GROMACS .gro file of C-alpha atoms in nm:
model
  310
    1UNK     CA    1   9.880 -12.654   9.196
    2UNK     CA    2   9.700 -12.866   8.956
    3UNK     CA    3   9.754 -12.875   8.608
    4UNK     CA    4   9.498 -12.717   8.379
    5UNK     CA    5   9.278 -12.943   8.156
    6UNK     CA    6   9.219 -12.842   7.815
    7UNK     CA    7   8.848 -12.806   7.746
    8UNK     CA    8   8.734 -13.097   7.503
    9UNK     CA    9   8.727 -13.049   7.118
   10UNK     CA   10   8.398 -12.936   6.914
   11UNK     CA   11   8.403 -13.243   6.661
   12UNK     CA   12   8.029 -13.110   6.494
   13UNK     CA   13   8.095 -13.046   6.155
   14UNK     CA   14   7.810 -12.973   5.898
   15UNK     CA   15   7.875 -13.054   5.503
   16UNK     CA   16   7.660 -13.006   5.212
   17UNK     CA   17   7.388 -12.870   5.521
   18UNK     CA   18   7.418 -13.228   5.715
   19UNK     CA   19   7.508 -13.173   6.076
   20UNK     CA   20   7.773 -13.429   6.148
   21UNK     CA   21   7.908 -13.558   6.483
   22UNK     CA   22   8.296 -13.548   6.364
   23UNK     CA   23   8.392 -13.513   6.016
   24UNK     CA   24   8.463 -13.859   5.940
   25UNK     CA   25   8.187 -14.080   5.684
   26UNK     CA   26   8.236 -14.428   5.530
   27UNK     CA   27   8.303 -14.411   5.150
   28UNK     CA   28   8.068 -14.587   4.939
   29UNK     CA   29   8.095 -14.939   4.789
   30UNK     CA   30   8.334 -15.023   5.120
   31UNK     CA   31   8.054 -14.995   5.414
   32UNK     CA   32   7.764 -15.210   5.244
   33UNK     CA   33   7.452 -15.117   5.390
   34UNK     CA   34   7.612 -14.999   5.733
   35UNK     CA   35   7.477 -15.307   5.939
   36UNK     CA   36   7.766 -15.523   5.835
   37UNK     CA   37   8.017 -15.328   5.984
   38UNK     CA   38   7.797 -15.288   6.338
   39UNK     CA   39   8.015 -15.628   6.514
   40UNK     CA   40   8.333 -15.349   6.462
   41UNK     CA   41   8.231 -15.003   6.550
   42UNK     CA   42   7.971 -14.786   6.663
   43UNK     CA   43   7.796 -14.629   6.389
   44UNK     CA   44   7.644 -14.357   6.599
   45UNK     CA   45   7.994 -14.285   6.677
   46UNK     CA   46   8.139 -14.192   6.332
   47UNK     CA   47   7.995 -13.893   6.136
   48UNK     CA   48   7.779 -14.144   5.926
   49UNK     CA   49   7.778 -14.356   5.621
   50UNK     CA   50   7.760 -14.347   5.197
   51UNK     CA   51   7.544 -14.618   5.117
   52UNK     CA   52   7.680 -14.876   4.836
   53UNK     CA   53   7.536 -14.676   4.522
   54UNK     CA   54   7.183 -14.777   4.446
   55UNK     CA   55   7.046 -14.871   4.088
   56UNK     CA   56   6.617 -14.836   4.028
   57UNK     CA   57   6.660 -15.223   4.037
   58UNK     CA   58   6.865 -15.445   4.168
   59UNK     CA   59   7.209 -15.500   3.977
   60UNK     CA   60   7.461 -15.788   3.947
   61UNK     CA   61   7.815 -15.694   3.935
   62UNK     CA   62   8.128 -15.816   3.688
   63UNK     CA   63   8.224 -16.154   3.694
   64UNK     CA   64   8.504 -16.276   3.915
   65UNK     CA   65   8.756 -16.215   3.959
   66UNK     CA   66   8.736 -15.870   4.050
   67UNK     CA   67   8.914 -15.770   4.328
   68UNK     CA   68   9.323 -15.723   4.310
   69UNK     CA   69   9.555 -15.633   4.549
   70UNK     CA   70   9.843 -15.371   4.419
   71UNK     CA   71  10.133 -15.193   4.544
   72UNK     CA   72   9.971 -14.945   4.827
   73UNK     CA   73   9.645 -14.972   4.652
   74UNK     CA   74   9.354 -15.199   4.559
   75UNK     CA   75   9.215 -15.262   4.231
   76UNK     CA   76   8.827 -15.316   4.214
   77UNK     CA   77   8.585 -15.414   3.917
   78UNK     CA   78   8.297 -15.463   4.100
   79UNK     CA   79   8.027 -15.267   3.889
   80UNK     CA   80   7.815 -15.145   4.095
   81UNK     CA   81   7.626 -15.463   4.246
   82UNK     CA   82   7.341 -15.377   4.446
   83UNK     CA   83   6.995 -15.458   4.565
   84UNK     CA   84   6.807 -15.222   4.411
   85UNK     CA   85   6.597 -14.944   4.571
   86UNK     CA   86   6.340 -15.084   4.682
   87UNK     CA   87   6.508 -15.311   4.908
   88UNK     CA   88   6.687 -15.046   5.031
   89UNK     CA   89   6.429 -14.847   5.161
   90UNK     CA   90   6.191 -15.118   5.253
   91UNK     CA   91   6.481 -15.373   5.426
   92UNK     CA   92   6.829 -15.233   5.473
   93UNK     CA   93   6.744 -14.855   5.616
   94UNK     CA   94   6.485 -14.989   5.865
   95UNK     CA   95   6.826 -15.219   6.015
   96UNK     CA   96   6.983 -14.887   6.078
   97UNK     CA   97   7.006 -14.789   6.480
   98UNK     CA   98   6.857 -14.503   6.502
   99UNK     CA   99   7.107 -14.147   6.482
  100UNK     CA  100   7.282 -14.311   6.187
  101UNK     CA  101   7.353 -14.034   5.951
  102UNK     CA  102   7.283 -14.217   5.616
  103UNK     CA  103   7.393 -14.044   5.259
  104UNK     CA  104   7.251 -14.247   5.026
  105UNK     CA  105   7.438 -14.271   4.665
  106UNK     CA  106   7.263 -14.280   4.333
  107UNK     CA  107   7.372 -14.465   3.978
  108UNK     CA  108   7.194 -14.502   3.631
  109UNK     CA  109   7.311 -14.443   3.277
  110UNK     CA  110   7.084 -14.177   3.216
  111UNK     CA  111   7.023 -13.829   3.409
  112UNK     CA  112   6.591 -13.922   3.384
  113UNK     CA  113   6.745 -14.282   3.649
  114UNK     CA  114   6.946 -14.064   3.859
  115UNK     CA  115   6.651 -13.802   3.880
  116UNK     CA  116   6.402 -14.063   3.970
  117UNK     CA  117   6.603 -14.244   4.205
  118UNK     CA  118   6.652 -13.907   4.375
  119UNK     CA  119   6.292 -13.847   4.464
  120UNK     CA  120   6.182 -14.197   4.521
  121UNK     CA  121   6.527 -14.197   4.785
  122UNK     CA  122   6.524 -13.878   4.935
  123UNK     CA  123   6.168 -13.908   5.042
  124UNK     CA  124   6.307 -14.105   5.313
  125UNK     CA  125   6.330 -13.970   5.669
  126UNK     CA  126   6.615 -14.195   5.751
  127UNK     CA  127   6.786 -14.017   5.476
  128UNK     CA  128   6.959 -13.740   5.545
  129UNK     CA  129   7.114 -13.658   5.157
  130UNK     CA  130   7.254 -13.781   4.825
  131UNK     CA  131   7.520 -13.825   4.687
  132UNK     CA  132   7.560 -13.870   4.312
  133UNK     CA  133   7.823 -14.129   4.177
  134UNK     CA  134   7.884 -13.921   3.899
  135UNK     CA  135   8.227 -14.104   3.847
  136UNK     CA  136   8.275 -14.480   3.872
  137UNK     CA  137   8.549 -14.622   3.655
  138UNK     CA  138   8.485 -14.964   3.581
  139UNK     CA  139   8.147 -14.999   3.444
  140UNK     CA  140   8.071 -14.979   3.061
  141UNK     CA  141   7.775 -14.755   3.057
  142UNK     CA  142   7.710 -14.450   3.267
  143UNK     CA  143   7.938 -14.338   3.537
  144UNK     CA  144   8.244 -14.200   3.463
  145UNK     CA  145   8.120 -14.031   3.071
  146UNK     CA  146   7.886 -13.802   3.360
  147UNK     CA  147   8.213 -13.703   3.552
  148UNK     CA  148   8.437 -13.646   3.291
  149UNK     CA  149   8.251 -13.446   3.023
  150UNK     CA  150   8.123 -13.046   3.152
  151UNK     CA  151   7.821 -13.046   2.964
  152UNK     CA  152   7.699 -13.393   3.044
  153UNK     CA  153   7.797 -13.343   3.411
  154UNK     CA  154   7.559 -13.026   3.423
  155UNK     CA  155   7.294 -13.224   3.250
  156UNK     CA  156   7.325 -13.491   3.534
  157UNK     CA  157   7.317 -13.203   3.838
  158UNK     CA  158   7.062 -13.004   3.719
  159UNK     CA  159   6.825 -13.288   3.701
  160UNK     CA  160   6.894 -13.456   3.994
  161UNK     CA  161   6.888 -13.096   4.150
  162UNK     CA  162   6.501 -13.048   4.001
  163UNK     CA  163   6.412 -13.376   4.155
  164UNK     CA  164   6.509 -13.307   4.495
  165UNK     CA  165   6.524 -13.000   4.700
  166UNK     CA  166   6.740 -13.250   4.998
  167UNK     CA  167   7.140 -13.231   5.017
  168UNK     CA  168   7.277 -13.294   4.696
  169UNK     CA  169   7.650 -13.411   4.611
  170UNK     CA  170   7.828 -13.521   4.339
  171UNK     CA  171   8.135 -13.728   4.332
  172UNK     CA  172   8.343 -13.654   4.101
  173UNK     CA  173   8.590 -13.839   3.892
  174UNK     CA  174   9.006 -13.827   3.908
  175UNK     CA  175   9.009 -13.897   3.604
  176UNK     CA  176   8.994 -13.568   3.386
  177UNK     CA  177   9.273 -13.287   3.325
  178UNK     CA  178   9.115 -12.980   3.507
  179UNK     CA  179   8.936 -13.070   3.817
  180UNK     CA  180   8.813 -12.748   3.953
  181UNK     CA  181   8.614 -12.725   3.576
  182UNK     CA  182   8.419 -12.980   3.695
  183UNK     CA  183   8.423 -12.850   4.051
  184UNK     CA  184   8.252 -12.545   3.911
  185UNK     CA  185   8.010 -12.726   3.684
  186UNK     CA  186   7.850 -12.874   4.019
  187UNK     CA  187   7.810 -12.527   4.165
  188UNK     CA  188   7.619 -12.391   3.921
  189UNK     CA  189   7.379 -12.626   3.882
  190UNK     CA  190   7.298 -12.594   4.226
  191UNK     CA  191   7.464 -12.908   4.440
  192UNK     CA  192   7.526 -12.880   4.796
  193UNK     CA  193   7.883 -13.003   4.793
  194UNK     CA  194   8.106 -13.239   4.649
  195UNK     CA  195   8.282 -13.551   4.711
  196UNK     CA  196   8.626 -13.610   4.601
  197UNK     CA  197   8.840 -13.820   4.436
  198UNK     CA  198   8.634 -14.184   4.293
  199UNK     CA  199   8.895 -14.422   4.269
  200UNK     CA  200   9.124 -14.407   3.958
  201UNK     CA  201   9.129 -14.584   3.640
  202UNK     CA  202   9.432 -14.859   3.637
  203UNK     CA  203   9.436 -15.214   3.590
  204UNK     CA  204   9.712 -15.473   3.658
  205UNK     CA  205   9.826 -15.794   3.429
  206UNK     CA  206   9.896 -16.165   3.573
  207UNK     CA  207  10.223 -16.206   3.351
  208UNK     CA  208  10.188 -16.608   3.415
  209UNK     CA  209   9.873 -16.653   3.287
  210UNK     CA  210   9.926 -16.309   3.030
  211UNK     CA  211   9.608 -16.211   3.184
  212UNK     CA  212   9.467 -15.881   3.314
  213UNK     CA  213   9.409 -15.928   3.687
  214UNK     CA  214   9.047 -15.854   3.659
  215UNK     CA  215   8.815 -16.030   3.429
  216UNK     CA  216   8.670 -15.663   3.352
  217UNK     CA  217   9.070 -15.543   3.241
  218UNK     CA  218   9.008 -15.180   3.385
  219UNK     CA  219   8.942 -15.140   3.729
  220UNK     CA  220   8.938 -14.852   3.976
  221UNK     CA  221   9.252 -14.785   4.231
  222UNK     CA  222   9.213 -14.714   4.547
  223UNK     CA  223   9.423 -14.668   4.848
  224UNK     CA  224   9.727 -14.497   4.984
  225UNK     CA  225   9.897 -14.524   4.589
  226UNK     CA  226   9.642 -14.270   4.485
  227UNK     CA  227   9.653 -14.009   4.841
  228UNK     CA  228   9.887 -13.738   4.694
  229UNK     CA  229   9.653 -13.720   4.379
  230UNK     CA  230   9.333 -13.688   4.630
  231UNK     CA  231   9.495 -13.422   4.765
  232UNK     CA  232   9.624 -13.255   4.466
  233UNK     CA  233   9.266 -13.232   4.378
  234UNK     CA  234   9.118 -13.127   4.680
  235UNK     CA  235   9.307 -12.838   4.761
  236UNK     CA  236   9.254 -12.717   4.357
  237UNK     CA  237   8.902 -12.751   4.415
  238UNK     CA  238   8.828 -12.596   4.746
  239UNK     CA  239   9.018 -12.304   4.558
  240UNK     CA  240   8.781 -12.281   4.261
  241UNK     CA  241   8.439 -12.346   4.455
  242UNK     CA  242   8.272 -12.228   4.783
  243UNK     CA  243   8.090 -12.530   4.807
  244UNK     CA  244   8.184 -12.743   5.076
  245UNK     CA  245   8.400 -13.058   4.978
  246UNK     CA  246   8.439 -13.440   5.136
  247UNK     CA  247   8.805 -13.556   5.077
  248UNK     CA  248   8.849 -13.883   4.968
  249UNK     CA  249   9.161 -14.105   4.850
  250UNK     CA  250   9.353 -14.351   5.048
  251UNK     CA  251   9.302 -14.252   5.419
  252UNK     CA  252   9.458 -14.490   5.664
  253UNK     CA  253   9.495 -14.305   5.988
  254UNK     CA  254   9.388 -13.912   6.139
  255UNK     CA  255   9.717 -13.804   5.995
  256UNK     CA  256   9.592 -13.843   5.645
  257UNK     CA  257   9.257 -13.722   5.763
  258UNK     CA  258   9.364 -13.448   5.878
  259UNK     CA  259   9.589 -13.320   5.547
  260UNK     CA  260   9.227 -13.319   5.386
  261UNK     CA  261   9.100 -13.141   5.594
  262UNK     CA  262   9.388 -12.832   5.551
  263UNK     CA  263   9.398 -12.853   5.220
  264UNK     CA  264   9.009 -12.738   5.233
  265UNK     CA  265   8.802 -12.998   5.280
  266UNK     CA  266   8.493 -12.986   5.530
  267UNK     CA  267   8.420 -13.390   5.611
  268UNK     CA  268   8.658 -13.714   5.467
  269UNK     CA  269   8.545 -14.016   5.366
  270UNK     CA  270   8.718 -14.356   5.470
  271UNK     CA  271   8.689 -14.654   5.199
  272UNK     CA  272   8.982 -14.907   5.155
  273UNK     CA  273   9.090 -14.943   5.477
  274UNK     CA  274   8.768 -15.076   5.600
  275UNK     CA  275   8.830 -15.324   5.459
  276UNK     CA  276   9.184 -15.388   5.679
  277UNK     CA  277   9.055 -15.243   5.955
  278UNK     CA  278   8.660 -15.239   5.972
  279UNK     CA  279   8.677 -15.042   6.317
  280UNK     CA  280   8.878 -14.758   6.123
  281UNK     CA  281   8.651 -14.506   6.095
  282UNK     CA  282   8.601 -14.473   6.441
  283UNK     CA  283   8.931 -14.459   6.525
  284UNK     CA  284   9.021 -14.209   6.303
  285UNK     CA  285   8.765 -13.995   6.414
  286UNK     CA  286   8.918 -13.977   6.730
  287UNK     CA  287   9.243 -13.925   6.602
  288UNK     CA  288   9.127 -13.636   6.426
  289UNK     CA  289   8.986 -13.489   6.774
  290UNK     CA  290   9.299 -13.560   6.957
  291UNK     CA  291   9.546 -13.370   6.702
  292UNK     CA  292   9.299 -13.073   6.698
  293UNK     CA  293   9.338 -13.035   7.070
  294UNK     CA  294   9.724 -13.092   7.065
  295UNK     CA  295   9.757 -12.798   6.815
  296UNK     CA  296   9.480 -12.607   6.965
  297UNK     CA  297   9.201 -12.588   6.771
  298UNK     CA  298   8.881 -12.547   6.969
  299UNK     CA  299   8.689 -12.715   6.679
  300UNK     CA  300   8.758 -12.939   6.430
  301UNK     CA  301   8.622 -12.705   6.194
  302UNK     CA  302   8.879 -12.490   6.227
  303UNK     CA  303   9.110 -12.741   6.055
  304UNK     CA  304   8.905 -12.713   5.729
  305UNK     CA  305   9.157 -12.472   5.480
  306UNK     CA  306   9.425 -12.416   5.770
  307UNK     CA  307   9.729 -12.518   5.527
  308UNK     CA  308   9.988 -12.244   5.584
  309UNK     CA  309  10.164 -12.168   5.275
  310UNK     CA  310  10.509 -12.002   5.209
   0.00000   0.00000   0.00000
């Protein structure tokens, strides 16, 4: 008698109303543009890509240096350095093999940027939604003020949210004492999902030189150091809102992919270790599919909230 063979795994996922192939995107600021990392993976193979956030025009970053290497972690200053865009539409999208689900991410210092970046962005076809960095820790206007403060937050989503009727999310800061406040801020004003955690405000200090590390002093952490807080703050969040939510926070392997996904959320993204490993995403994807067969799920899903407690 021959053995039985399990039917294959449903990987399709859909967050924030964006069919996915498997749950697993690229975090922004750690995939470029996508075409970089083509010589590792294939990008029609992962769920897609977050875009490195955009600016209206192009942006130089923070001196060097601005990169450190910590304990389990990474410390970055890189301020958002981009191309601006126009080049994004007109050069680095057009790159893209087609199926490539792109989310392209949004910065300014002012809702009115973030709002007209939306529309001019989102008109796109190649673009399937947004997502709003509504949280980065390291540069000295904008950013993180958006993700940490209720009423500014709501200010930020509502406009973005009148500019575009396309997927909206907003990803939201570690940084604050009550996520699911701000969790419940983006519901109301109408985004699609959320994106969960930006990287943490840390910095490090060169005690030869008595120097910070970075030539910015704060930076943003990143990596497996800051996991357990990621999922701290998932799980409180996917228990306050019923708006999907995109883990995020130091996933190395389909083992930490899939604690995301119990603890709530719908789709993870993958950032530091692409860095390590630029062929990562892939492989965690099918990681992902593989331990949702073992433990018999039919879809993936199905592993979205399935923490048992007590």
């Amino acid at each position: 008698m021959s053995e039985s063979v399990s039917p294959p795994v449903d990987e399709c996922v859909t967050f924030a109303g964006i069919p996915l192939r498997n749950p697993v995107l690229t975090a922004s600021g750690t995939f470029g543009y996508g075409t970089e990392f083509a010589p590792f993976l294939d990008l029609t193979r992962i769920g897609g890509f977050v875009a490195k956030s955009l600016t209206l025009e192009p942006r130089f970053g923070n001196p060097p240096p601005r990169i450190g290497e910590t304990p389990a972690g990474m410390l970055n200053a890189i301020s958002i350095e981009n191309v601006g865009v126009r080049a994004f539409l007109e050069e680095k999208l057009p790159a893209l093999p087609e199926g490539v689900v792109v989310i392209a991410s949004a910065f300014g210092t002012a809702p009115d940027q973030y709002a007209e970046l939306a529309a001019r962005v989102c008109e796109h076809p190649r673009v399937a939604g947004l997502e709003i960095n509504a949280s980065c820790p390291h540069v000295k206007a904008g950013g993180i003020e958006f993700g940490q403060d209720p009423k500014l937050l709501a200010e930020l989503v509502g406009a973005v949210r009148r500019a575009t009727p396309g997927p909206l999310i907003v990803k939201l800061s570690p940084n604050v004492t009550r996520i699911a406040d701000m969790a419940r801020v983006c519901e109301a004003e109408g985004a699609d999902g959320i994106a969960l955690i930006n990287a943490v405000q840390a910095m490090d200090v060169d005690v030869e030189t008595r120097r910070p590390v970075l030539s910015n002093v704060l930076g943003g952490l990143s990596g497996p150091a800051i996991r357990p807080i990621a999922l701290r703050m998932v799980w409180q969040a996917a228990q306050a809102v019923g708006i999907p939510i995109c883990g995020i926070g130091g996933i190395t392997d389909a083992h930490d992919a899939v604690k995301f996904l119990l603890c709530g959320a719908s789709a993870v993204q993958v950032g530091t270790i692409n860095y390590l490993d630029p062929g990562a995403a892939e492989r965690i994807a099918r990681g992902i599919a593989d331990y949702a067969q073992r433990h018999g799920f039919a879809r993936v899903a199905d592993l979205t909230g399935a923490l048992e407690l007590g």
